[in-house]
Short mmCIF file of C-alpha atoms in Angstrom, two decimals:
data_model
loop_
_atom_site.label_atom_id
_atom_site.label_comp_id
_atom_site.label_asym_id
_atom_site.label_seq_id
_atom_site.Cartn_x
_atom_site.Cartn_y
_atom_site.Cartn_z
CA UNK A 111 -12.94 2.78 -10.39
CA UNK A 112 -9.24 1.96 -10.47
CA UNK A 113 -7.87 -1.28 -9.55
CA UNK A 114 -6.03 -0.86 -6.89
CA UNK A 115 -7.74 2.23 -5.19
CA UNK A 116 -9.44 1.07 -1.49
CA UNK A 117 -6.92 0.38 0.58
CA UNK A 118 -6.83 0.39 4.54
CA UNK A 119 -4.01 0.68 6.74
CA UNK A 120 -4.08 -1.15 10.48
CA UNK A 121 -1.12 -2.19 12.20
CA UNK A 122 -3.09 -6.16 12.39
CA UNK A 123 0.61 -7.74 14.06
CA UNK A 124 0.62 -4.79 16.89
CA UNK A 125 -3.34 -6.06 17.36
CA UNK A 126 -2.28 -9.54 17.39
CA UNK A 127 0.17 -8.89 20.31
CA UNK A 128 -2.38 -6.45 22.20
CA UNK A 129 -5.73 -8.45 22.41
CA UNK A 130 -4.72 -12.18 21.06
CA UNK A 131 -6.37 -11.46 17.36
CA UNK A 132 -4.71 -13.47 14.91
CA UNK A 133 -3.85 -10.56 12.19
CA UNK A 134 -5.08 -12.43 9.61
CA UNK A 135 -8.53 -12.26 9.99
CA UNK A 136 -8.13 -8.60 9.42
CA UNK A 137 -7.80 -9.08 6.07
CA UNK A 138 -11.11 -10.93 5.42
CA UNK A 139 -12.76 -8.11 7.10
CA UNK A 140 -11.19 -5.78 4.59
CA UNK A 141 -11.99 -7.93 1.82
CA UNK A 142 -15.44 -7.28 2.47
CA UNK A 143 -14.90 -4.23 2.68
CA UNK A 144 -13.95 -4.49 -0.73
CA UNK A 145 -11.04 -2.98 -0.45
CA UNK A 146 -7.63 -4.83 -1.90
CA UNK A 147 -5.04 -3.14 -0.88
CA UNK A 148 -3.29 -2.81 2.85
CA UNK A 149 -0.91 -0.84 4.66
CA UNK A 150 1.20 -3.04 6.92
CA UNK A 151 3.08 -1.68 10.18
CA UNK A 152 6.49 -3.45 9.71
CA UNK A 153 9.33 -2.11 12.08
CA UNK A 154 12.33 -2.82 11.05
CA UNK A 155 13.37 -3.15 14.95
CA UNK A 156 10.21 -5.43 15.51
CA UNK A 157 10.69 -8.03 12.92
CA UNK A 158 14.22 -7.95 13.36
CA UNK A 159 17.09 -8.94 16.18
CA UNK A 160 19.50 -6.77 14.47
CA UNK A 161 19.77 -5.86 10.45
CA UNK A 162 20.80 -9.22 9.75
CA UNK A 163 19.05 -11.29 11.68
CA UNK A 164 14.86 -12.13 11.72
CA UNK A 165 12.90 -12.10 15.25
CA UNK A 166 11.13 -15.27 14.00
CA UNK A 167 7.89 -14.92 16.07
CA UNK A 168 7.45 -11.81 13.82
CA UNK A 169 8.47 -13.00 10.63
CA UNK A 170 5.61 -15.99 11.60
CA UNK A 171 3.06 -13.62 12.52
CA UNK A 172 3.88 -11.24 9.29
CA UNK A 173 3.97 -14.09 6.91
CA UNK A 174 0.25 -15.58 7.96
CA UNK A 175 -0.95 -12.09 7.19
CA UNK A 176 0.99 -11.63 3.92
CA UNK A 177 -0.16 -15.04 3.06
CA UNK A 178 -3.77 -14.38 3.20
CA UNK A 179 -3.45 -11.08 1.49
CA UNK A 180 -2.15 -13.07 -1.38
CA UNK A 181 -4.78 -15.80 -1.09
CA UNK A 182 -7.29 -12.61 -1.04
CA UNK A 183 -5.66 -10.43 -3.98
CA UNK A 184 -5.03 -7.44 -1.70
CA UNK A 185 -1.62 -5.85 -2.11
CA UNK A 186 0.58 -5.12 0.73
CA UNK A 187 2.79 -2.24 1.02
CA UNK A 188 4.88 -2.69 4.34
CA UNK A 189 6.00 0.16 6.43
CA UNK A 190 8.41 0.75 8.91
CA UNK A 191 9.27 4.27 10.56
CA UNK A 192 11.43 2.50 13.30
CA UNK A 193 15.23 1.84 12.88
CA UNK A 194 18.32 0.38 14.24
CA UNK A 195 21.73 2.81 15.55
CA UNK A 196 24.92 1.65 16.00
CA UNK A 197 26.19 0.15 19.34
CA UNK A 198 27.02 2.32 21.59
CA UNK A 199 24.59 4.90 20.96
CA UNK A 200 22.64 6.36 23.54
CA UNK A 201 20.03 4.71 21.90
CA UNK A 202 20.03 1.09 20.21
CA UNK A 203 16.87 1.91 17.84
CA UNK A 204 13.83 4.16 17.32
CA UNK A 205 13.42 7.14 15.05
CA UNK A 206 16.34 9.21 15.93
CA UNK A 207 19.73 9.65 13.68
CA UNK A 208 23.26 10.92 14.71
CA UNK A 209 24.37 14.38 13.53
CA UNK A 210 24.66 14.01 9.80
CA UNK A 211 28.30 13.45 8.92
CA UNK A 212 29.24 11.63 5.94
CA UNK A 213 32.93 10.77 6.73
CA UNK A 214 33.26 6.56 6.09
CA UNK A 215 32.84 4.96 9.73
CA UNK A 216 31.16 7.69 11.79
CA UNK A 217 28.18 6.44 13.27
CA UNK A 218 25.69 8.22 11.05
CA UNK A 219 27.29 6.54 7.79
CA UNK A 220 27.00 3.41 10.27
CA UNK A 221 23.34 4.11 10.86
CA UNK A 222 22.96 4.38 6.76
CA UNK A 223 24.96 0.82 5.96
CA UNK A 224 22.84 -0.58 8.80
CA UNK A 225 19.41 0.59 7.22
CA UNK A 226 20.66 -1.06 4.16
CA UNK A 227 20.84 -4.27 5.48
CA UNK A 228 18.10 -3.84 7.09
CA UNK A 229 15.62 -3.45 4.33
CA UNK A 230 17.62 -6.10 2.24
CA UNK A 231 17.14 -8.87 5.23
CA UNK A 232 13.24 -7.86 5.48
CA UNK A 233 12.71 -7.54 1.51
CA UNK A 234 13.82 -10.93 1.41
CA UNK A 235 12.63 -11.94 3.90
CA UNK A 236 8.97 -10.83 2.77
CA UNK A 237 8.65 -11.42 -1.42
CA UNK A 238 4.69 -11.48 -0.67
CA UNK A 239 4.87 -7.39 0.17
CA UNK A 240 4.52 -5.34 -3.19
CA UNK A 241 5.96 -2.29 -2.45
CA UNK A 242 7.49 -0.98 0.58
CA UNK A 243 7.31 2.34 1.91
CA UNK A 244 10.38 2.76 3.78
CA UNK A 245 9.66 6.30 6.27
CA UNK A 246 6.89 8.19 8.04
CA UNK A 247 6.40 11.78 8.21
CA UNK A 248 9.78 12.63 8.16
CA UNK A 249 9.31 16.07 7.79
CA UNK A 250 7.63 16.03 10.88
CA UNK A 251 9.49 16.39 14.28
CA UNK A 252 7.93 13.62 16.01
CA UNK A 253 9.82 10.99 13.48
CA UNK A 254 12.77 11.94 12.78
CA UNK A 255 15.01 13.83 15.71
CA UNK A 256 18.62 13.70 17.05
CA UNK A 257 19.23 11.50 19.20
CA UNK A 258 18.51 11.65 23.08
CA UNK A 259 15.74 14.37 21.74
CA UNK A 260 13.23 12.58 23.18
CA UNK A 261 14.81 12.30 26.52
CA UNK A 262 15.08 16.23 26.81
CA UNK A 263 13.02 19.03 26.39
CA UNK A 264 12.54 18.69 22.82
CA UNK A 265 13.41 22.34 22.41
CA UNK A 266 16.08 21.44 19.82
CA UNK A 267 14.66 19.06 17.15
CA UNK A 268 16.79 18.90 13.13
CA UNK A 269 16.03 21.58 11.76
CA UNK A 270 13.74 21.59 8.27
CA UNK A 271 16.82 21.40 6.37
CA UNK A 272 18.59 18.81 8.29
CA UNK A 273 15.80 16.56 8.24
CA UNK A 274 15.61 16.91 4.35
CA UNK A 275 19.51 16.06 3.88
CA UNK A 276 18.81 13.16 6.38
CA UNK A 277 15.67 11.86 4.55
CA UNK A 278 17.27 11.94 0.79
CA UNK A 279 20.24 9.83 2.55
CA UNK A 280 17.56 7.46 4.30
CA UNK A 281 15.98 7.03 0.75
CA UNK A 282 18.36 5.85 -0.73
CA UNK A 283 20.32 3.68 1.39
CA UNK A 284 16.60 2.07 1.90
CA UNK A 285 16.07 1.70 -1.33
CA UNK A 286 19.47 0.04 -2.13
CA UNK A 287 18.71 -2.78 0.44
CA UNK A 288 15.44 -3.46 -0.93
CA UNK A 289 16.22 -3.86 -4.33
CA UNK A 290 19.15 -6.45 -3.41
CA UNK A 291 16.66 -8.48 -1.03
CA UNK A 292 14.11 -8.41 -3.70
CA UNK A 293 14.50 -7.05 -7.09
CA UNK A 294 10.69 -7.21 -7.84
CA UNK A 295 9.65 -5.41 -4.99
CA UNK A 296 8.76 -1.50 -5.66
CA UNK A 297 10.20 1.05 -3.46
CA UNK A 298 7.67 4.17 -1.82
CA UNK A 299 8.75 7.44 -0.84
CA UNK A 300 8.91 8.49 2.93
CA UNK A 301 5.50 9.65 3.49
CA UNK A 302 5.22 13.61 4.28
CA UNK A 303 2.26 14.76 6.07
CA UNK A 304 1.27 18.57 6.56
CA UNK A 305 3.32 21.40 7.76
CA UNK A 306 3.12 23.65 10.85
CA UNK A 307 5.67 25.69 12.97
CA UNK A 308 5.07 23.31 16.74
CA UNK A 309 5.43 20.44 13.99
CA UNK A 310 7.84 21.06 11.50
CA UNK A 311 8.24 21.07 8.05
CA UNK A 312 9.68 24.30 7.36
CA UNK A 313 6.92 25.88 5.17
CA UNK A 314 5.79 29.62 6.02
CA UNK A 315 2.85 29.52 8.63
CA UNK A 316 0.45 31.66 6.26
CA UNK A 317 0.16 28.70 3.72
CA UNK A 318 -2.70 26.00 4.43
CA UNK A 319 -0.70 23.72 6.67
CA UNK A 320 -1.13 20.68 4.21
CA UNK A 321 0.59 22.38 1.36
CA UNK A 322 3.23 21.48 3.56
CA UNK A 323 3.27 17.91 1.41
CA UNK A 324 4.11 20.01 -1.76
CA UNK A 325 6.96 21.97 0.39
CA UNK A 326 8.70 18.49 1.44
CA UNK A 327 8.36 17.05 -1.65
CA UNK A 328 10.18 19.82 -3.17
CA UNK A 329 12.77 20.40 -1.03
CA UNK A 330 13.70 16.28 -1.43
CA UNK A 331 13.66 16.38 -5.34
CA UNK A 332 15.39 20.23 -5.01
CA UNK A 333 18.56 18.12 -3.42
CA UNK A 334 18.13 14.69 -5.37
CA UNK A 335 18.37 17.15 -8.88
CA UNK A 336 21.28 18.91 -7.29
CA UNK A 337 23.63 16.50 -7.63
CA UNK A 338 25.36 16.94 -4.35
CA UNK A 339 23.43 13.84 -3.09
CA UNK A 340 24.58 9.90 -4.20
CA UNK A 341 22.14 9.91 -7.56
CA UNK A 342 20.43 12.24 -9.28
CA UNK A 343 18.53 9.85 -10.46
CA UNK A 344 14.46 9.56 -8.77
CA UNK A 345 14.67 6.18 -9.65
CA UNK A 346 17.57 5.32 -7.48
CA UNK A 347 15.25 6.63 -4.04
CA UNK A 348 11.93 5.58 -5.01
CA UNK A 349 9.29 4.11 -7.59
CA UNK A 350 5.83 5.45 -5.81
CA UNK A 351 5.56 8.72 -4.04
CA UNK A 352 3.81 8.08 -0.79
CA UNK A 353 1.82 11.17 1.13
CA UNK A 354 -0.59 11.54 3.78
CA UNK A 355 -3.46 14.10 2.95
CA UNK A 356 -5.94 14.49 5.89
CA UNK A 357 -8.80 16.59 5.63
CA UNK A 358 -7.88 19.75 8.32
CA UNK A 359 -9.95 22.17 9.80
CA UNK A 360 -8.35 25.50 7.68
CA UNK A 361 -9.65 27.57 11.24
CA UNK A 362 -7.47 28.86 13.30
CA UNK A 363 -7.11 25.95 16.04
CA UNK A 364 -4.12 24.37 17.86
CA UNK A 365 -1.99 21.92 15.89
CA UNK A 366 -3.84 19.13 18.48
CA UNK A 367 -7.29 20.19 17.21
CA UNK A 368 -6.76 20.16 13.34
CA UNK A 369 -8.73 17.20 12.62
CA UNK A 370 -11.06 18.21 14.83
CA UNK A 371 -14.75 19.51 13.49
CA UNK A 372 -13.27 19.76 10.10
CA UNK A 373 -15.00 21.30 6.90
CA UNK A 374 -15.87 19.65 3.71
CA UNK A 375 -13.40 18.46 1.43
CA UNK A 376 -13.21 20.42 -1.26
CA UNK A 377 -11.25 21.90 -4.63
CA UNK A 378 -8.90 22.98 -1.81
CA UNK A 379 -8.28 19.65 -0.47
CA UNK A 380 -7.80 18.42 -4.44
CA UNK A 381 -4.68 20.56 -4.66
CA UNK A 382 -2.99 19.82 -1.99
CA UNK A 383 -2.61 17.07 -3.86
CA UNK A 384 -2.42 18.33 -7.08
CA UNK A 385 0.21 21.18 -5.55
CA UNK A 386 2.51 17.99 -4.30
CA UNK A 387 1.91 16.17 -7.90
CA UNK A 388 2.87 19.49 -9.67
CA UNK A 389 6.07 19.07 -8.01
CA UNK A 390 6.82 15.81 -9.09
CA UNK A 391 6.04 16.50 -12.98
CA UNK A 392 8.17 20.38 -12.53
CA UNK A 393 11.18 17.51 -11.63
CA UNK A 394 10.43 14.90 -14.52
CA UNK A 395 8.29 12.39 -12.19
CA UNK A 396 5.08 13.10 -13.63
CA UNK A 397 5.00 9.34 -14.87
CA UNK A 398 5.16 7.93 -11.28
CA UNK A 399 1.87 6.45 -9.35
CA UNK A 400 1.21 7.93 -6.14
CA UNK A 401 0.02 5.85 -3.04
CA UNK A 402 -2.07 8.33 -0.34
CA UNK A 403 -1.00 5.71 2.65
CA UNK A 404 -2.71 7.55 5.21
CA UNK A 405 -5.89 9.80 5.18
CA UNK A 406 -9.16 9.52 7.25
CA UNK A 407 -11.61 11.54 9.82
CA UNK A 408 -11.86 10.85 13.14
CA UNK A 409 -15.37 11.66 15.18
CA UNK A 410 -14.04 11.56 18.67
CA UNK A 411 -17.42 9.42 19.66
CA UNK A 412 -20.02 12.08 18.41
CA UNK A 413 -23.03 10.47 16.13
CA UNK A 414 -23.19 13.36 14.19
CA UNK A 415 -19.39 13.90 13.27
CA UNK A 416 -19.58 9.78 12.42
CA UNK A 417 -22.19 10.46 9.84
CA UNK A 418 -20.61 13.96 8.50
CA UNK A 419 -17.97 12.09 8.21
CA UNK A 420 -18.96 9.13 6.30
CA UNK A 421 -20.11 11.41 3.45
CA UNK A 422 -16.20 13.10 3.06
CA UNK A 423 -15.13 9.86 3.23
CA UNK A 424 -17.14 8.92 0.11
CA UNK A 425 -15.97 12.37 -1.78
CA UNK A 426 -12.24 12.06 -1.08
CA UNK A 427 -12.23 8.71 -2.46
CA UNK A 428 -14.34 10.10 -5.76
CA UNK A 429 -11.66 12.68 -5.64
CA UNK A 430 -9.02 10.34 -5.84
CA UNK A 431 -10.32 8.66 -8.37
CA UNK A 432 -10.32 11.68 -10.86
CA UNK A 433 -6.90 11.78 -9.85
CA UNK A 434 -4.66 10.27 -12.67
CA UNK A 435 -1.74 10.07 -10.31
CA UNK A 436 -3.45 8.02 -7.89
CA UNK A 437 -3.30 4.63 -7.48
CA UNK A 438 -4.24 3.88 -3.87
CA UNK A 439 -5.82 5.45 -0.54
CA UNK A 440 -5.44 4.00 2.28
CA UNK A 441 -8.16 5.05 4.54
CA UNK A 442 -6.45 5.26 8.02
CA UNK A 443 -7.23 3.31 10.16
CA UNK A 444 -9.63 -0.39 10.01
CA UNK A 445 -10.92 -0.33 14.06
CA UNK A 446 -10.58 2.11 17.22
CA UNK A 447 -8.93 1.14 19.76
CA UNK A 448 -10.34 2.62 22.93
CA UNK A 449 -10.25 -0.84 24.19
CA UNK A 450 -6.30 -0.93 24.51
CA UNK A 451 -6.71 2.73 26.23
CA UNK A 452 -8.84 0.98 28.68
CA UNK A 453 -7.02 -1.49 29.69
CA UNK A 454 -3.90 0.66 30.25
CA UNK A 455 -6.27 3.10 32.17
CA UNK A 456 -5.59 6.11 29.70
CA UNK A 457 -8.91 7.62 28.33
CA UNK A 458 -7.57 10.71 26.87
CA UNK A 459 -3.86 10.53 26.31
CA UNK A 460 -2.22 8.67 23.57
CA UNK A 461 -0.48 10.47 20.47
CA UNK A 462 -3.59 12.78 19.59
CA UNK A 463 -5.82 11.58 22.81
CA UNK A 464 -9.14 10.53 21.52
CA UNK A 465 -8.48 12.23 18.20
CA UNK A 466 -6.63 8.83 17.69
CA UNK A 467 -8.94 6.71 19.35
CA UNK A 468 -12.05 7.17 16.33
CA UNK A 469 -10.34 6.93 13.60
CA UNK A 470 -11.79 3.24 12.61
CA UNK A 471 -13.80 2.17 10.83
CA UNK A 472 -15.20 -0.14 12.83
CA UNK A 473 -15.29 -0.39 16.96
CA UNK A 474 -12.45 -2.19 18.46
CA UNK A 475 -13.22 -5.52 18.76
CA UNK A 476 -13.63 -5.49 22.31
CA UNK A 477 -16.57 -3.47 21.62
CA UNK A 478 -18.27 -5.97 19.23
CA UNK A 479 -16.53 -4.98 15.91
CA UNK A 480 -19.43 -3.18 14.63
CA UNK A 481 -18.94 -1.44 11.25
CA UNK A 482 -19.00 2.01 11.35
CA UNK A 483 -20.66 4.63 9.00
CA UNK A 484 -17.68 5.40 7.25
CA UNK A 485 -17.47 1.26 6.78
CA UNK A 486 -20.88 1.16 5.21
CA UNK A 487 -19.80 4.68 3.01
CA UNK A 488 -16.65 2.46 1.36
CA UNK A 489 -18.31 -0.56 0.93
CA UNK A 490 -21.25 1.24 -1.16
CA UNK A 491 -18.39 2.85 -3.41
CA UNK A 492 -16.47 -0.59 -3.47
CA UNK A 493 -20.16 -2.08 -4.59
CA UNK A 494 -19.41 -5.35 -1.89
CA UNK A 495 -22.53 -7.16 -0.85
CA UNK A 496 -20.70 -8.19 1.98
CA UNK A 497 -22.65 -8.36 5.40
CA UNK A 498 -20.21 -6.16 7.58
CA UNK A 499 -21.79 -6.99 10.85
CA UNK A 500 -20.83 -10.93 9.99
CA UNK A 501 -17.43 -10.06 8.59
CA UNK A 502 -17.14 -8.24 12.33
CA UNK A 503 -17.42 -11.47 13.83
CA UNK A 504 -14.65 -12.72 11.95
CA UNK A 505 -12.24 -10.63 14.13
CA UNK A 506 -13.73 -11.86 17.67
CA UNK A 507 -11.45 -12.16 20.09
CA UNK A 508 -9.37 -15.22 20.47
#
């Protein structure tokens, strides 16, 4: 197996905050998983005041968790999908942009500078994270809109090819900052996810909608090549390419219900992959690693999905292994979190109701922690002799 391959992605801080778990005892319970790498949720706008300036409860909370990982050999790539606009705005942060408009001073060139120093001040803020993956699913609608979009009716989102000029320009003005707050660290790709008219993405409806991956990836390197952009250089935006392949149903279902009931992975679900890594080498990027930062199944509480379930798990990963390209998965996510829904008296009704709720693998830790099928399915490809229902404990409350 490859070294760095079993990685899990929880936002540990965010479950810190929620339910009083110091984060780093997540990453013991990964360890015995035997996974060693991590996906880190790392807002830019909830580690930091401003771009300059570090919220230091954060940076304490972030830097016990990076510490262990390094104690543990796990490697960290941070993420942040959040970001800070200029004063003024109708909106001080979040995942909107101003109308792209590249005169010096307007406030989407102000938006850029400040995303700079952004990533600089958390870079060096951070040495212990590896690589940083600096957007989420920008090709989708939900992360990455004009502003005030989400205070209308959301009828008039960037279109595919405004979003694709906005996320080359992200790239790189990420990247920049980064590599001045720490020259070691390695930069990831925004991370595009499938591709579906409601969405977004911009790829005609008749294709699989996770060949929408391939279609953003193309239309980024199409306009870095071009050189109409500020390099034409890959190197300049990113070292890693970062993608998200879930496993969708391929029947014809609702964009809420794709990961619902889904079939097995198959050759199909291998060139998605391949499709989006046949556009990197078609642009000269063949050499680069890619890092598959989120993928995972989630059962919606039935037994039999959970143990379906646990068997894909185990084939994607051998998948990914025959992958040369690959260097990590990062199985989303490490617990449920029903318990949170609970407590805010929501049952049904968070980003993909209890599609989101399931994904873990194991129960929220106000439900005991218990590994999960899926838990038990990594840990026999990782070959850890671990006991997972004592690592659980680990991550008690309090």
């Amino acid at each position: 197996m490859k070294e760095r391959l079993f990685g899990v992605g929880e936002p540990l801080v965010q479950r810190e905050n929620d339910q009083g778990i110091k984060a780093e005892k997540g990453m013991d319970v990964i360890k015995a998983l035997g996974c060693n790498a991590y996906r880190s949720w790392m807002h830019l706008t909830d580690v930091l005041i401003d771009p300059d300036t570090i919220n230091e409860k954060a940076f304490e909370q972030h830097k016990r968790l990076l510490l262990r990982a390094k104690e543990l050999d796990i490697e960290v790539t941070g993420m942040s999908h959040e970001w800070f606009l200029p004063p003024g705005s109708r909106q001080t942060k979040g995942h909107a942009m101003p109308n792209r408009d590249l005169t010096e001073g307007s406030a989407y060139m102000q938006t850029l500078h400040m995303l700079e120093r952004s990533w600089q001040t958390m870079a060096h803020a951070f040495p212990e994270v590896d690589i940083w993956e600096v957007g989420n699913e920008w090709n989708l609608n939900a992360f990455l809109y004009p502003i005030g979009f989400l205070d209308s009716d959301m009828s008039h989102p960037f279109t595919p090819d405004e979003k694709y000029d906005i996320a080359v320009d992200m790239m790189y003005f990420s990247a920049k900052g980064i590599r001045k707050g720490n020259p070691n660290a390695k930069v990831a790709s925004f991370s595009p996810a499938l591709s579906t008219p409601a969405l977004g993405g911009g790829m005609p409806d008749f294709l699989p909608v996770m060949y929408g991956v391939a279609w953003a990836l193309d239309q980024v390197y199409m306009r870095i090549k071009s050189g109409d952009y500020w390099s034409s250089n890959t190197d300049d935006y990113f070292d890693y390419v970062a993608w998200h392949p879930y496993v969708f149903t391929t029947r014809e279902v609702s964009d809420r219900d794709l990961f619902l009931d889904v079939e097995e992975p198959d050759t199909l679900w291998r060139d998605y992959n391949d499709a989006a890594y046949r556009v990197m080498r078609k642009y000269g990027d063949g050499h680069k690693q890619v890092l598959l930062t989120e993928t995972g199944f989630t059962d919606v509480g039935n037994p039999a999905w959970e143990e379906r379930y646990a068997l894909y798990t185990k084939k994607i990963l051998r998948y990914a292994n025959e992958m040369p390209y690959v260097r990590t998965l990062h199985n989303f996510r490490l617990l449920n979190e029903n318990a949170m829904l609970k407590r805010a008296g929501i049952e049904d009704n968070q980003i993909g109701g209890l599609t989101e709720v399931y994904f873990g693998l194991f129960t929220d830790p106000e439900d005991g922690c218990t590994p999960r099928k899926r838990a038990f399915a990594i840990q026999e490809m990782t070959g850890s002799q671990v006991d997972l229902y004592a690592a659980g404990k680990l991550l008690g409350l309090k």
